Amino acid sequence: MIITESRVRAAGLEAAVRAPSPYNTQPWIFELGPVGVDLYLDEDRVLAVVDTDGREARLACGAAILNFRLAVAAGGWASSADLLPDRTRPELLARLGIGQPRRPRAEEIKLAAAIARRFSNRRPFTEAPVPPHARNAVTAAARAEGANLLLLDEGGTLGTVASLVRRADTVQGEDPAYHRELAEWTSERGGGDGIPAFAGGPRSAGGLLPVRHHGPDSQPERPYERDPVIVALTTPSDGPLSQLRAGLALQRVLLTATELGLSASFLSQPIEIAGIRAELHQVLGAHEHPQSLLRLGYGYPGSPTPRRPLTAVTRRIPL
């Protein structure tokens, strides 16, 4: 049974706000028209320290676009997304439309169902290896949205990239402004944003890669997996449009991983420092602009972080 157009739009918005965002800032505003939805970057929620150019916020909004389209598709409707439709308004990131009723594809149904289950797992993973079929599936998911997913252990670059992650982590750790911003978004904020204590992982007791610590300082250290699967999401070019498209690819990768029973978390430190991001670009290749680093594996159960109500992130087009 096909649901009505108004109900499928509501379902699309509910799915869109489940997208991941840096520190769970949810940097989006949805402007509701008679039929479609305009997606705006909420510039007040772009992190001033770790996301100075809004890259991660645009990735988050790209992920929200994919969620919207999958939910609409699963509800039995076609959809469209016109990215950066107005050069004079760079904050208008996308114009989302709902087309005609159509039969959803099996993959769209599966990925839409994974939206509510997906969460960033910042805790240690098990030592179970990620099999080849799962690795192939997540790389194919990135390619489906015009991006590339590089498995660094297979490319022989993991050691070099790990050193960049450690150096970026040290640079941020020595910055008082970084700590103030992190504390602002990991305190008990209320209101449905930020990273609550239950969603933060423990401090890493050594290991190859430093996982960003979001939990309380009193939390004991724990060892993380010895052989992590680290992947780099890249695009052939960079800029706001590429970053939006990278966000769609990132979310398709994350939902595919969720559907396969995999967990994922971000290693954002080297992406957030321009000089180290440039070094990462050189390591990965001239046509591989790094947009996100992820660790993948089999994790223990957890819970998604809260989201603000739709009333807080939507507005009507003024008459």
Short mmCIF file of C-alpha atoms in Angstrom, two decimals, residues 70 73-76 102-114 117 252 255-256 259:
data_model
loop_
_atom_site.label_atom_id
_atom_site.label_comp_id
_atom_site.label_asym_id
_atom_site.label_seq_id
_atom_site.Cartn_x
_atom_site.Cartn_y
_atom_site.Cartn_z
CA LEU A 70 15.69 6.32 0.84
CA ALA A 73 11.65 5.47 -1.97
CA ALA A 74 10.75 2.88 0.65
CA GLY A 75 7.37 4.62 1.01
CA GLY A 76 6.66 4.02 -2.66
CA ARG A 102 6.73 3.81 -7.91
CA ARG A 103 7.64 0.38 -6.59
CA PRO A 104 10.63 0.50 -4.22
CA ARG A 105 13.68 -1.60 -4.94
CA ALA A 106 14.76 -4.25 -2.44
CA GLU A 107 18.00 -2.42 -1.66
CA GLU A 108 16.14 0.81 -0.91
CA ILE A 109 13.88 -1.00 1.55
CA LYS A 110 16.85 -2.62 3.31
CA LEU A 111 18.88 0.58 3.57
CA ALA A 112 15.87 2.62 4.70
CA ALA A 113 15.25 0.08 7.46
CA ALA A 114 18.88 0.46 8.58
CA ARG A 117 19.54 1.20 13.65
CA ARG A 252 25.28 4.76 1.90
CA LEU A 255 23.87 2.06 6.11
CA THR A 256 25.35 -0.78 4.08
CA GLU A 259 22.75 -3.84 7.22
#
